Rosetta silent file (secondary structure, phi, psi, omega in degrees, C-alpha in Angstrom):
SEQUENCE: MYRFLLSARWFGWFVLVCVLAAACVGLGQWQMDRREASLADSARIESNYDAAPVPYDEAEEYFDTYDESAEWLPVKLEGTYDSAEQRIIRNRPLKGRPGYEVLVPLKLDDGTSVAVNRGWLPIGDDEAGRPDSIPAAPEGRVSVVARIKPAEPTLTRSAPEGQLPSIDLGAFAEQLDYPLHQGSYGLMASEDPGAAVAPEGAPRPEVDEGLHLSYGLQWYGFALMMFIGLGYAARQEALNRYYDGIDDEDDDDDIIAAHPTPSRRRPPRRKKRGPTGEEEEDAILDAQGF
SCORE:     score description
SCORE:     0.000 S_00000001
   1 L     0.000  -24.390 -169.872   -9.861  -15.315  -53.545 S_00000001
   2 L  -108.239    4.957 -174.511  -13.375  -16.502  -55.052 S_00000001
   3 H   -53.538  -27.909 -169.100  -12.623  -20.355  -55.202 S_00000001
   4 H   -60.060  -28.960  176.565  -14.994  -20.653  -52.560 S_00000001
   5 H   -61.649  -14.705  172.844  -17.831  -20.029  -54.901 S_00000001
   6 H   -92.794   10.352  173.477  -17.182  -23.642  -56.239 S_00000001
   7 L   -59.273  156.201  169.155  -18.491  -24.900  -53.087 S_00000001
   8 H   -62.963  -51.601 -178.520  -21.707  -26.964  -52.534 S_00000001
   9 H   -38.788  -67.569 -161.257  -22.970  -24.227  -50.046 S_00000001
  10 H   -86.115  -17.130  163.299  -22.695  -21.476  -52.693 S_00000001
  11 H   -71.757  -25.617  166.715  -23.794  -23.577  -55.661 S_00000001
  12 H   -79.449  -26.515  176.876  -26.739  -24.040  -53.795 S_00000001
  13 H   -66.198  -47.964 -164.879  -27.299  -20.298  -52.999 S_00000001
  14 H   -64.227  -38.067 -178.137  -26.620  -19.756  -56.845 S_00000001
  15 H   -63.999  -59.546  174.482  -29.464  -22.475  -57.849 S_00000001
  16 H   -31.723  -58.050  179.977  -31.819  -20.579  -55.514 S_00000001
  17 H   -59.981  -42.335 -168.674  -31.230  -17.052  -56.801 S_00000001
  18 H   -61.462  -36.486 -174.875  -31.674  -18.496  -60.371 S_00000001
  19 H   -86.488  -16.195  165.138  -34.929  -19.945  -59.569 S_00000001
  20 H   -59.414  -54.607 -171.934  -36.153  -16.741  -57.879 S_00000001
  21 H   -69.530  -18.673  172.527  -34.931  -14.549  -60.428 S_00000001
  22 H   -85.607  -40.759  174.549  -36.804  -16.719  -63.118 S_00000001
  23 H   -46.633  -37.940 -168.236  -40.000  -16.665  -61.160 S_00000001
  24 H   -69.122  -43.707 -174.813  -39.607  -12.870  -61.095 S_00000001
  25 H   -80.623   -7.880  170.387  -38.972  -12.936  -64.991 S_00000001
  26 H   -77.323  -44.263 -156.978  -41.871  -14.975  -65.398 S_00000001
  27 H   -81.540  -34.225  168.754  -44.162  -12.756  -63.492 S_00000001
  28 H   -55.712  -41.935 -157.312  -42.873   -9.527  -65.405 S_00000001
  29 H   -62.095  -38.870 -163.242  -43.338  -11.334  -68.840 S_00000001
  30 H   -56.516  -45.645 -175.915  -46.999  -12.070  -67.315 S_00000001
  31 H   -58.140  -44.325  172.127  -47.448   -8.394  -66.794 S_00000001
  32 H   -50.337  -32.223  179.662  -46.394   -7.574  -70.291 S_00000001
  33 H   -72.269  -29.159 -168.797  -48.697   -9.991  -71.853 S_00000001
  34 H   -78.248  -42.190 -175.267  -51.432   -8.366  -69.711 S_00000001
  35 H   -84.265  -28.244  173.277  -50.242   -4.700  -71.151 S_00000001
  36 H   -47.588  -57.512 -170.809  -50.173   -6.233  -74.566 S_00000001
  37 H   -64.132  -49.711 -178.785  -53.877   -7.559  -74.350 S_00000001
  38 H   -49.209  -55.367  174.777  -55.012   -3.949  -72.766 S_00000001
  39 H   -44.214  -49.423  175.622  -53.047   -2.092  -75.668 S_00000001
  40 H   -70.345  -20.723  175.354  -55.063   -4.576  -78.217 S_00000001
  41 H   -76.236  -58.932  172.711  -58.365   -4.025  -76.417 S_00000001
  42 H   -48.492  -43.362 -177.344  -57.532    0.043  -76.371 S_00000001
  43 H   -73.670  -37.584  179.021  -56.753   -0.183  -80.208 S_00000001
  44 H   -65.379  -50.161 -173.026  -60.064   -2.147  -81.055 S_00000001
  45 H   -64.430  -40.085 -169.193  -62.205    0.299  -79.139 S_00000001
  46 H   -76.981  -10.437  177.009  -60.524    3.397  -80.851 S_00000001
  47 H  -100.981  -27.139  179.396  -60.856    1.863  -84.084 S_00000001
  48 H  -125.598    5.263 -179.875  -64.572    0.309  -84.198 S_00000001
  49 L   -64.276  -55.662 -162.772  -66.599    2.055  -81.191 S_00000001
  50 L   -89.127    6.722 -167.302  -67.203    5.201  -83.174 S_00000001
  51 L   -70.794  157.814  174.637  -66.938    3.640  -86.770 S_00000001
  52 L   -72.119  147.127 -167.183  -70.169    4.000  -89.014 S_00000001
  53 L   -62.778  140.501  166.714  -72.581    1.379  -88.363 S_00000001
  54 E   -96.271  141.031  177.206  -72.248   -1.831  -90.887 S_00000001
  55 E   -67.303  135.320  177.365  -75.224   -3.298  -92.453 S_00000001
  56 H   -25.965  -42.237 -175.625  -76.084   -6.815  -90.981 S_00000001
  57 H   -67.246  -19.531 -171.450  -75.471   -8.535  -94.413 S_00000001
  58 H  -104.154  -10.353 -179.527  -71.702   -7.646  -94.218 S_00000001
  59 H  -113.303    8.538  174.913  -71.262   -8.365  -90.603 S_00000001
  60 H   -36.639  -43.536 -161.595  -73.514  -11.713  -90.321 S_00000001
  61 H   -73.958  -21.734  177.151  -70.536  -13.801  -90.085 S_00000001
  62 H   -63.754  -62.309 -146.777  -69.545  -11.907  -86.743 S_00000001
  63 H   -73.951  -18.433 -176.582  -72.839  -12.880  -85.084 S_00000001
  64 H   -89.533  -56.429  164.642  -72.131  -16.594  -86.011 S_00000001
  65 L  -113.148  122.617  174.606  -68.551  -17.029  -85.133 S_00000001
  66 L   -38.286  129.116  160.992  -66.901  -14.137  -82.545 S_00000001
  67 L  -127.824  111.830  177.849  -63.956  -12.260  -84.308 S_00000001
  68 H   -46.810  -49.966 -174.562  -62.060  -10.322  -81.632 S_00000001
  69 H   -51.116  -23.586  172.082  -60.959   -7.815  -84.368 S_00000001
  70 H   -96.742   21.836  176.453  -64.667   -6.978  -84.581 S_00000001
  71 L   -80.182  131.993 -176.171  -65.348   -6.484  -81.244 S_00000001
  72 L   101.168   -5.741 -175.900  -67.216   -2.963  -80.517 S_00000001
  73 L   -63.588   97.955  172.734  -68.209   -2.724  -84.111 S_00000001
  74 E   -59.909  144.537 -178.847  -71.640   -1.232  -84.787 S_00000001
  75 E  -122.414  130.305  165.329  -74.144   -3.171  -86.710 S_00000001
  76 E   -93.453  135.528 -168.709  -77.314   -2.051  -88.183 S_00000001
  77 E  -124.798  145.843  172.768  -79.969   -4.763  -87.426 S_00000001
  78 E  -147.299  131.108  173.780  -83.758   -4.403  -88.599 S_00000001
  79 E   179.959 -146.477  168.318  -86.615   -6.646  -87.297 S_00000001
  80 E  -135.553  139.497  176.669  -89.003   -7.097  -84.371 S_00000001
  81 E   -61.614  151.985  162.908  -88.255   -7.687  -80.626 S_00000001
  82 L  -110.390   77.785 -171.837  -89.574  -10.669  -79.362 S_00000001
  83 H   -57.085  -33.955  170.739  -90.494   -9.236  -76.243 S_00000001
  84 H   -55.843  -13.028 -176.853  -92.183  -12.702  -74.739 S_00000001
  85 H  -105.861    9.994 -162.794  -88.507  -14.143  -74.901 S_00000001
  86 L   -83.710  133.175  163.269  -86.951  -11.383  -72.906 S_00000001
  87 E  -108.863  162.639 -174.945  -84.419  -12.314  -70.251 S_00000001
  88 E  -131.044  109.646  176.532  -82.825  -10.675  -67.463 S_00000001
  89 E   -90.113  124.588 -168.570  -78.998  -11.198  -66.472 S_00000001
  90 E   -64.566  141.792  169.088  -78.174  -11.459  -63.176 S_00000001
  91 L    74.552   44.160 -172.523  -75.241   -9.776  -61.265 S_00000001
  92 L  -128.512   96.039  174.347  -74.298   -7.194  -63.503 S_00000001
  93 L   -73.658  137.221 -176.305  -72.933   -3.996  -61.610 S_00000001
  94 E  -138.334  112.663 -167.563  -72.616   -0.785  -63.017 S_00000001
  95 L    56.559   57.992  177.278  -70.407    2.206  -61.635 S_00000001
  96 L    72.396    3.950  172.904  -70.533    0.423  -58.218 S_00000001
  97 E   -95.542  145.365  157.270  -74.351   -0.413  -58.337 S_00000001
  98 L   -91.650  165.101 -162.903  -75.720   -3.669  -58.592 S_00000001
  99 E   175.550 -138.549 -167.590  -78.248   -4.582  -61.048 S_00000001
 100 E  -163.150  163.238  173.700  -79.258   -6.473  -64.160 S_00000001
 101 E  -125.859  155.648  170.317  -79.094   -6.312  -67.607 S_00000001
 102 E  -115.244  139.932 -167.792  -82.214   -7.005  -70.335 S_00000001
 103 E  -132.645  116.360 -177.592  -81.639   -9.088  -73.166 S_00000001
 104 E  -125.319  147.596 -178.214  -84.165   -9.415  -75.928 S_00000001
 105 E   -90.865  140.324  178.964  -84.059  -11.370  -79.045 S_00000001
 106 E  -111.596  114.172 -177.928  -84.432   -9.414  -82.382 S_00000001
 107 E   -59.675  125.986  157.997  -86.369  -11.611  -85.067 S_00000001
 108 E  -106.881 -177.337 -165.178  -84.568  -10.440  -88.654 S_00000001
 109 L   -75.655  -16.376  175.805  -85.947  -11.027  -92.100 S_00000001
 110 L   -81.394    4.247  167.415  -83.878  -14.210  -92.749 S_00000001
 111 L   100.773   -2.642  173.834  -85.812  -16.144  -90.071 S_00000001
 112 L   -90.182 -176.138  167.450  -82.747  -15.897  -87.542 S_00000001
 113 E  -134.537  159.119  154.498  -82.327  -13.827  -84.550 S_00000001
 114 E  -102.834  136.762  176.244  -79.704  -11.446  -82.579 S_00000001
 115 E   -79.519  143.612  165.111  -79.804  -11.356  -78.707 S_00000001
 116 E  -112.508  124.913  161.977  -79.679   -7.188  -78.213 S_00000001
 117 E   -72.310  105.057  175.606  -78.354   -6.313  -74.748 S_00000001
 118 E   -87.608   -4.482  175.078  -80.842   -3.415  -74.273 S_00000001
 119 E   146.994 -156.912  174.339  -79.359   -1.829  -71.391 S_00000001
 120 E  -123.784  162.330  159.041  -79.008   -2.002  -67.300 S_00000001
 121 E  -150.180  166.323 -169.980  -81.347   -1.495  -64.528 S_00000001
 122 E   -88.263  152.540 -158.847  -81.064   -1.199  -61.187 S_00000001
 123 L   -80.494  168.478 -173.397  -82.060   -4.038  -58.528 S_00000001
 124 L  -103.316  151.207 -174.907  -85.367   -3.558  -57.075 S_00000001
 125 L   -87.631   -3.296 -165.596  -87.017   -2.659  -53.557 S_00000001
 126 L   -98.069  -65.239 -177.579  -90.363   -4.414  -54.060 S_00000001
 127 L  -126.914  149.411  170.815  -89.227   -8.288  -54.318 S_00000001
 128 L   -63.712  138.386 -179.932  -85.676   -9.574  -54.044 S_00000001
 129 L    84.391    6.408  173.134  -83.780  -11.009  -57.163 S_00000001
 130 L  -135.085  140.700  173.557  -85.881   -8.641  -59.477 S_00000001
 131 L   -71.079  159.357 -174.289  -85.879   -5.189  -60.720 S_00000001
 132 L   -66.968  -44.798  175.959  -89.147   -3.252  -59.835 S_00000001
 133 L  -154.414  148.604 -172.708  -89.890   -2.877  -63.530 S_00000001
 134 L  -112.762  113.510 -177.594  -88.337   -3.750  -66.922 S_00000001
 135 L   -63.811  149.477 -167.795  -89.248   -0.989  -69.572 S_00000001
 136 L   -89.505  153.631 -171.279  -90.838   -2.738  -72.659 S_00000001
 137 L   -90.725  148.529  175.103  -89.150   -2.875  -75.881 S_00000001
 138 L   -61.923  134.279 -165.106  -90.469   -1.046  -78.830 S_00000001
 139 L   -77.914  151.639  175.638  -93.417   -3.040  -80.559 S_00000001
 140 L    88.966 -168.301 -174.528  -93.449   -3.552  -84.541 S_00000001
 141 E   -78.625  127.056 -174.502  -90.703   -3.201  -86.917 S_00000001
 142 E  -134.744  159.186  168.680  -87.546   -1.502  -85.490 S_00000001
 143 E  -105.304  111.792 -172.071  -83.766   -0.325  -86.502 S_00000001
 144 E  -100.337  135.073  146.420  -81.287   -1.201  -84.105 S_00000001
 145 E  -109.864  144.118 -169.440  -77.607   -0.419  -84.107 S_00000001
 146 E  -150.023  136.641  175.993  -75.842   -2.576  -81.758 S_00000001
 147 E   -94.512  143.818 -169.440  -72.069   -3.187  -81.147 S_00000001
 148 E   -72.322  135.323  168.993  -70.726   -6.876  -81.398 S_00000001
 149 E  -132.021  157.152  177.021  -69.842   -8.455  -78.074 S_00000001
 150 E   -93.604  137.216  175.942  -68.870  -11.997  -77.710 S_00000001
 151 L   -38.124  141.683 -178.326  -70.945  -14.656  -76.004 S_00000001
 152 L   -99.193  146.014  169.450  -70.140  -15.418  -72.283 S_00000001
 153 L   -58.456  160.929  179.659  -69.312  -18.637  -70.927 S_00000001
 154 L   -66.176  133.599  178.184  -71.678  -21.182  -69.168 S_00000001
 155 L  -109.996  136.710  177.945  -71.884  -20.508  -65.221 S_00000001
 156 L   -69.668  -22.870 -171.277  -73.033  -23.609  -63.111 S_00000001
 157 L   -70.232  146.010 -164.684  -74.918  -21.421  -60.793 S_00000001
 158 L   -95.322  172.839 -179.841  -78.916  -21.634  -61.654 S_00000001
 159 L  -135.061  152.843  171.409  -81.071  -18.250  -62.265 S_00000001
 160 L   -55.835  144.882  150.995  -85.094  -17.859  -61.504 S_00000001
 161 L   -25.577  126.166  176.576  -87.484  -18.128  -64.388 S_00000001
 162 L    89.592  -23.337 -172.300  -87.249  -15.362  -67.098 S_00000001
 163 E  -113.601  166.472  159.703  -83.290  -14.800  -66.041 S_00000001
 164 E  -114.730  122.963  176.178  -79.956  -15.842  -66.967 S_00000001
 165 L   -38.829  -56.017 -173.548  -76.855  -16.491  -65.042 S_00000001
 166 L  -160.265  164.306 -166.939  -74.707  -14.816  -67.827 S_00000001
 167 L   -65.594   63.798 -170.456  -75.013  -13.866  -71.523 S_00000001
 168 L   -99.790   93.213 -161.930  -74.679  -17.784  -72.558 S_00000001
 169 H   -82.664   -7.806  178.279  -76.433  -17.463  -75.992 S_00000001
 170 H   -87.502  -23.068  174.201  -76.181  -21.375  -76.642 S_00000001
 171 H   -84.275  -21.513  178.465  -78.356  -22.067  -73.506 S_00000001
 172 H   -66.178  -53.063  166.292  -80.477  -18.980  -74.494 S_00000001
 173 H   -70.468  -12.063  152.573  -81.075  -20.723  -77.823 S_00000001
 174 H   -70.180  -16.196 -177.614  -82.199  -23.667  -76.469 S_00000001
 175 L   -94.500    6.074  178.216  -85.082  -21.901  -74.796 S_00000001
 176 L  -112.927  172.444  174.987  -86.117  -20.401  -78.274 S_00000001
 177 L  -108.302   17.891  169.126  -88.202  -22.005  -81.143 S_00000001
 178 L  -149.474  161.677 -174.226  -86.260  -20.421  -83.596 S_00000001
 179 L   -59.902  141.460 -170.324  -82.361  -19.730  -84.554 S_00000001
 180 E  -135.671  132.762  170.043  -80.499  -17.354  -82.625 S_00000001
 181 L   -51.994  138.636 -166.252  -76.964  -16.391  -83.537 S_00000001
 182 L  -124.432  -10.982  176.824  -74.472  -17.796  -80.954 S_00000001
 183 L   -76.946  -33.404 -147.368  -71.117  -16.384  -81.591 S_00000001
 184 E  -166.020  138.825  170.554  -71.930  -12.829  -80.657 S_00000001
 185 E  -120.494 -177.418 -166.255  -74.802  -10.567  -79.302 S_00000001
 186 E  -128.743  140.082  173.788  -75.316   -6.890  -79.788 S_00000001
 187 E  -101.240  116.060 -166.594  -75.078   -4.188  -77.200 S_00000001
 188 E   -72.970  147.693  169.516  -77.467   -1.542  -78.188 S_00000001
 189 E  -119.146  -40.773  171.795  -76.247    1.921  -79.187 S_00000001
 190 E   178.672  148.424  176.970  -79.905    3.191  -80.327 S_00000001
 191 E  -130.355  137.276 -165.866  -82.789    2.261  -81.662 S_00000001
 192 E  -115.881  101.050   17.914  -85.398    3.473  -83.752 S_00000001
 193 L   -87.638  151.671 -168.068  -88.268    4.139  -82.978 S_00000001
 194 L   -78.058  152.297  172.449  -87.111    4.623  -79.381 S_00000001
 195 L   -90.449  143.144 -176.604  -88.855    3.379  -76.735 S_00000001
 196 L   -62.299  -22.084 -178.658  -90.472    6.164  -74.232 S_00000001
 197 L  -119.924  129.060  174.948  -88.582    4.357  -71.276 S_00000001
 198 L  -143.820  163.297  164.634  -85.474    2.454  -71.947 S_00000001
 199 L   -53.380  149.985  177.495  -82.665    0.841  -69.776 S_00000001
 200 E   -83.303  132.961 -177.429  -79.641    2.864  -69.010 S_00000001
 201 L   -64.396  154.469 -179.195  -77.459    2.355  -71.856 S_00000001
 202 L   -69.811  149.331  171.034  -74.041    0.991  -71.232 S_00000001
 203 L   -86.073  172.630 -153.277  -71.085    3.500  -71.057 S_00000001
 204 L   -83.013  134.520 -168.427  -68.291    4.054  -73.429 S_00000001
 205 L   -63.281  139.543  154.125  -65.381    1.317  -72.630 S_00000001
 206 L   -75.092  137.998  172.979  -62.283    3.139  -70.966 S_00000001
 207 L   -96.741  105.262  178.825  -59.196    3.119  -72.898 S_00000001
 208 L  -151.998  138.139 -166.638  -56.230    2.558  -70.507 S_00000001
 209 L   -88.922  -13.459 -171.274  -53.273    0.113  -70.579 S_00000001
 210 L    84.208 -162.772  179.149  -53.066    0.162  -66.842 S_00000001
 211 L  -107.910   19.044  167.593  -49.952   -0.253  -64.483 S_00000001
 212 H   -47.599  -58.996 -165.511  -48.695   -3.387  -66.276 S_00000001
 213 H   -56.021  -50.887  166.476  -45.742   -1.560  -67.649 S_00000001
 214 H   -54.678  -59.228 -176.388  -44.551   -0.633  -64.115 S_00000001
 215 H   -62.255  -34.542  176.949  -45.380   -3.630  -62.482 S_00000001
 216 H   -62.120  -50.322 -174.348  -43.510   -5.741  -65.179 S_00000001
 217 H   -68.420  -20.240  175.624  -40.517   -3.603  -64.853 S_00000001
 218 H   -63.581  -41.970  167.796  -40.707   -3.990  -61.185 S_00000001
 219 H   -47.201  -64.870 -177.401  -40.560   -7.470  -61.541 S_00000001
 220 H   -55.807  -33.887  178.363  -37.543   -7.664  -63.946 S_00000001
 221 H   -70.900  -42.043  179.860  -35.847   -5.323  -61.543 S_00000001
 222 H   -74.347  -41.449  165.386  -36.323   -7.562  -58.567 S_00000001
 223 H   -59.939  -22.754  171.227  -34.692  -10.544  -60.640 S_00000001
 224 H   -76.337  -34.735 -179.716  -31.741   -8.263  -61.265 S_00000001
 225 H   -44.266  -59.970 -157.186  -31.635   -7.475  -57.460 S_00000001
 226 H   -45.527  -43.043 -169.545  -31.326  -11.415  -56.625 S_00000001
 227 H   -90.044   -3.706 -176.479  -27.935  -11.515  -58.547 S_00000001
 228 H  -101.462  -20.940  178.267  -26.505   -7.948  -57.420 S_00000001
 229 H   -85.488  -35.077  178.485  -27.512   -9.268  -53.770 S_00000001
 230 H   -73.260  -18.426 -175.949  -25.706  -12.606  -54.374 S_00000001
 231 H   -88.597  -36.334  178.082  -22.555  -10.876  -55.758 S_00000001
 232 H   -70.856  -26.153  179.261  -22.326   -8.639  -52.475 S_00000001
 233 H   -78.983  -36.547  163.474  -22.644  -11.560  -50.429 S_00000001
 234 H   -62.207  -33.110  172.204  -19.757  -13.108  -52.200 S_00000001
 235 H   -51.589  -64.659 -172.526  -17.939   -9.788  -51.714 S_00000001
 236 H   -58.313  -26.651 -174.813  -18.459  -10.132  -48.187 S_00000001
 237 H   -78.360  -47.695  170.647  -17.455  -13.677  -47.673 S_00000001
 238 H   -45.713  -43.749  166.904  -14.328  -12.813  -49.530 S_00000001
 239 H   -66.929  -35.374 -172.756  -13.343  -10.133  -46.992 S_00000001
 240 H   -65.493  -23.688  175.049  -14.269  -12.118  -44.153 S_00000001
 241 H   -69.132  -44.568  175.435  -12.001  -14.476  -45.467 S_00000001
 242 H   -59.198  -65.695 -171.426   -9.152  -12.449  -46.209 S_00000001
 243 H   -70.319   -6.187  157.021   -9.191  -10.899  -42.494 S_00000001
 244 L   -79.948   -8.776 -171.615   -9.428  -14.360  -41.152 S_00000001
 245 L    64.041   42.155  162.104   -6.404  -15.428  -42.956 S_00000001
 246 L   -99.197  150.024 -166.195   -8.020  -18.865  -44.378 S_00000001
 247 L   -85.504  145.547 -172.835   -6.484  -19.829  -47.318 S_00000001
 248 L   -63.969  -21.110 -171.379   -8.430  -19.760  -50.431 S_00000001
 249 L   -90.257   -1.073  159.956   -7.446  -23.358  -51.250 S_00000001
 250 L   -52.223  137.380 -153.944   -9.301  -24.508  -48.185 S_00000001
 251 L   -89.524  130.236  171.592  -12.294  -26.847  -48.662 S_00000001
 252 H   -52.961  -60.326 -174.496  -15.448  -24.406  -47.615 S_00000001
 253 H   -46.353  -53.130 -171.743  -17.398  -27.317  -46.048 S_00000001
 254 H   -54.506  -45.216  169.343  -14.356  -28.062  -43.675 S_00000001
 255 H   -56.085  -35.252  167.483  -14.323  -24.520  -42.819 S_00000001
 256 H   -68.169  -42.112 -173.119  -17.816  -24.360  -41.850 S_00000001
 257 H   -75.294  -24.096 -173.011  -17.722  -27.412  -39.835 S_00000001
 258 H   -87.509  -13.388 -175.762  -14.344  -26.410  -37.876 S_00000001
 259 L  -124.928   85.236  164.741  -16.015  -22.611  -37.542 S_00000001
 260 L   -76.015   -4.301  173.473  -19.801  -23.244  -36.737 S_00000001
 261 L  -148.064  133.254 -177.782  -19.923  -19.504  -35.642 S_00000001
 262 L   -50.532  132.285 -162.093  -18.062  -16.668  -37.109 S_00000001
 263 L   -79.076  169.535  176.898  -14.755  -16.341  -35.874 S_00000001
 264 L   -96.302  143.003 -166.218  -13.748  -13.084  -34.371 S_00000001
 265 L  -111.164  130.512  164.500  -11.390  -10.884  -36.294 S_00000001
 266 L   -42.033   99.446  177.582   -8.716   -8.608  -34.956 S_00000001
 267 L   -57.314  150.325  177.824   -9.957   -5.039  -35.304 S_00000001
 268 L   -69.056  163.960 -162.114   -7.212   -2.670  -36.802 S_00000001
 269 L   -91.721  160.783  170.343   -5.094   -1.076  -34.701 S_00000001
 270 L   -71.462  149.308  171.169   -5.219    2.801  -34.179 S_00000001
 271 L   -55.445  133.985 -173.471   -2.448    4.906  -35.335 S_00000001
 272 L   -58.865  149.055  178.588    0.670    4.624  -33.172 S_00000001
 273 L  -127.800   22.018 -176.381    1.049    7.702  -30.677 S_00000001
 274 L   123.863  171.175 -175.544    4.537    6.433  -29.303 S_00000001
 275 H   -84.065  -11.602 -177.761    5.881    3.459  -27.857 S_00000001
 276 H   -74.260  -67.497  176.172    4.132    3.889  -24.548 S_00000001
 277 H   -40.725  -63.742  170.965    0.566    4.262  -26.334 S_00000001
 278 H   -37.321  -59.315  167.192    1.367    1.037  -28.383 S_00000001
 279 H   -68.263  -14.629  148.087    2.042   -1.088  -25.691 S_00000001
 280 H   -48.780  -54.830 -171.224   -1.071   -0.037  -23.768 S_00000001
 281 H   -64.541  -38.089  174.391   -3.045   -0.758  -26.753 S_00000001
 282 H   -74.521  -30.904  153.085   -1.652   -4.317  -27.032 S_00000001
 283 H   -52.740  -38.005  169.140   -2.378   -5.145  -23.555 S_00000001
 284 H   -63.090  -46.321  171.436   -5.405   -4.228  -24.003 S_00000001
 285 H   -56.725  -54.276  173.825   -6.076   -6.310  -26.795 S_00000001
 286 H   -54.680  -28.958  175.881   -4.628   -9.319  -25.111 S_00000001
 287 H   -63.246  -41.407 -179.488   -6.753   -8.907  -22.137 S_00000001
 288 L   -91.371   27.901  166.085   -9.693   -9.155  -24.240 S_00000001
 289 L    98.570   10.110 -175.098   -8.649  -12.412  -25.994 S_00000001
 290 L   -86.956    0.000    0.000   -7.266  -10.860  -29.128 S_00000001
């Protein structure tokens, strides 16, 4: 009854369904991978964000080479801000508001420095492309608690003098005459002594895995529905062949050539209501060409 499935036409449908189903499975796996990444980010936040600050001596390696497991880990740094080399990072929205971030090198006792992101500033009204004012960093020796964040990639767009298009520590280091750790920077959590006016601090990151699980299951469901739909179509084809009286041994391609349009099937007769009614019904069907 289902020998027609071996025809070229149905083999082509089967291959097409397999390709579409594989694409759906791939998209589902992509969503699952994104969910795993979101769960890993959430785990790092919960583990590191509120941890006790680690001394710089124990975390120095994280600033030289970024370690994903150390992201958001608070580190205690001591030194002096080099406000003369302060930079403004462009295109930094916060809670739907456009603005900038302030990046200042903190010169440490070992002769190196760590870039500290002191916070966020809104766009200015006085001059386009610049904040109206930049709060000064504390002068003299300061103790800073900053959370580890990875350096950002180089962007092709340019920036005005005193600004950077991204926190590209390699490019920033080329503008300084002393060593700068280029693996990670510090996102300021607190500084002592504090400044009278400071940029707005970064908000706590949200812990949310998103909708990746539901999206992934939907894609897997679409893949399954592809084969269910193919099976339903095969069942309908088998029923059509049965009612049309097509021999299952006939070649499927020859049948398509001989019947380019679907054949009309004789509808099932109603229940007999007597000789006269049956004859009238046959006459009506014959008149209609059945």
